[in-house]
XYZ file of C-alpha atoms in Angstrom:
137
model
C 0.000 0.000 0.000
C 1.350 3.400 -0.964
C 1.867 6.044 1.708
C 0.784 9.594 0.859
C 1.395 12.941 2.505
C 2.129 16.643 2.201
C 5.662 17.858 2.902
C 6.394 21.506 3.579
C 9.356 22.839 1.583
C 11.174 26.153 1.613
C 10.495 28.861 -0.931
C 12.309 28.185 -4.170
C 11.881 24.406 -4.364
C 12.919 23.509 -7.895
C 12.705 19.784 -8.668
C 15.384 18.878 -6.105
C 16.659 15.247 -5.765
C 16.317 15.295 -1.962
C 13.753 16.595 0.518
C 14.918 18.019 3.853
C 13.688 17.255 7.362
C 14.753 18.363 10.825
C 16.522 15.789 13.012
C 13.388 15.397 15.113
C 11.087 14.946 12.114
C 13.440 12.495 10.395
C 13.480 10.310 13.513
C 9.716 10.573 13.965
C 8.806 9.701 10.371
C 11.686 7.466 9.151
C 9.738 4.209 9.502
C 6.663 5.697 7.826
C 8.409 6.994 4.678
C 9.350 3.842 2.750
C 10.459 3.908 -0.877
C 7.383 4.570 -2.988
C 5.879 7.120 -0.585
C 4.290 9.966 -2.555
C 4.792 13.507 -1.248
C 2.855 16.519 -2.428
C 5.088 19.529 -1.850
C 3.685 22.652 -0.216
C 5.920 25.700 -0.643
C 6.117 27.907 2.448
C 7.370 31.480 2.690
C 10.388 30.319 4.708
C 13.614 30.267 2.732
C 17.140 28.926 3.031
C 19.990 31.277 3.903
C 20.971 33.440 0.975
C 17.808 32.774 -1.035
C 15.694 35.552 -2.484
C 12.862 33.187 -3.449
C 9.324 34.164 -2.543
C 7.144 31.344 -1.275
C 3.773 30.776 -2.910
C 1.927 29.126 0.005
C 0.660 26.477 -2.410
C 1.258 22.930 -3.628
C 4.023 23.161 -6.230
C 5.075 19.602 -7.079
C 5.068 15.911 -6.286
C 7.893 13.502 -5.522
C 8.293 9.821 -4.713
C 10.671 8.615 -2.004
C 13.432 6.423 -3.481
C 15.544 5.639 -0.415
C 16.125 6.184 3.282
C 17.527 9.017 5.368
C 20.780 6.996 5.498
C 20.829 6.997 1.687
C 20.173 10.741 1.736
C 23.161 11.327 4.013
C 25.410 9.826 1.318
C 24.239 12.230 -1.388
C 23.467 15.387 0.578
C 24.840 18.591 -0.892
C 27.717 20.262 0.924
C 25.602 23.387 1.425
C 22.449 21.523 2.580
C 20.809 23.403 5.451
C 18.460 20.661 6.694
C 19.558 18.196 9.386
C 18.492 15.182 7.305
C 17.477 14.556 3.692
C 15.654 11.726 1.974
C 16.239 10.934 -1.728
C 13.310 11.397 -4.103
C 12.308 11.161 -7.752
C 10.301 14.081 -9.116
C 6.880 12.883 -10.307
C 5.355 16.269 -11.133
C 7.766 19.113 -11.806
C 7.030 22.579 -10.544
C 6.505 23.986 -14.034
C 4.004 21.243 -14.938
C 1.520 21.706 -12.073
C -1.230 24.182 -11.368
C -0.357 25.561 -7.908
C -3.030 24.724 -5.326
C -3.350 27.584 -2.792
C -3.476 27.173 0.972
C -7.218 27.824 1.337
C -8.016 25.084 -1.181
C -5.634 22.630 0.509
C -7.309 23.362 3.852
C -10.748 22.748 2.312
C -9.701 19.344 0.963
C -8.095 18.416 4.288
C -11.089 19.771 6.246
C -8.501 21.396 8.513
C -8.538 25.189 8.811
C -5.459 25.136 11.089
C -3.112 23.346 8.678
C -0.143 23.698 8.562
C 0.662 23.681 12.252
C 3.858 25.047 13.787
C 6.506 22.332 13.937
C 4.619 19.998 11.586
C 6.481 19.604 8.284
C 4.909 16.296 7.156
C 1.227 15.400 7.190
C 0.043 11.935 6.164
C -2.884 11.924 3.722
C -5.660 9.452 3.058
C -5.930 8.062 -0.462
C -9.021 10.238 -1.042
C -7.257 13.440 0.125
C -4.232 12.646 -2.031
C -6.315 11.920 -5.147
C -8.372 15.110 -4.688
C -5.254 17.284 -4.368
C -3.462 15.628 -7.311
C -6.529 16.253 -9.472
C -6.432 19.959 -8.553
C -2.741 20.116 -9.506
C -3.715 19.184 -13.074
């Protein structure tokens, strides 16, 4: 059975081969992010040091997990600012999706408080995932 979820990413995500997590989040979710997990990527307004990117507060892409956090440690970029990364394959590139804004994501999730402080990964049901993918075009 495929695992689905939404992962928050910094402003400027551009079809990257890894997705970053904090140490705490990587430990919490490691066993629940097997290869094949599908992540819809929600771009926040937070940005990495030195970036001038402006976040869209919308879904901007989709990736599939291809390895573990241990695998990610072997390929992490020298300038990576996250504590841990997991390798991914881009399924839907940023330029190929219709961005889905925050209010619409909240409607689908039936959760007006999402995203919550300190929560960078949110598991999705199959129905939530399918509804959001459809909106992304």
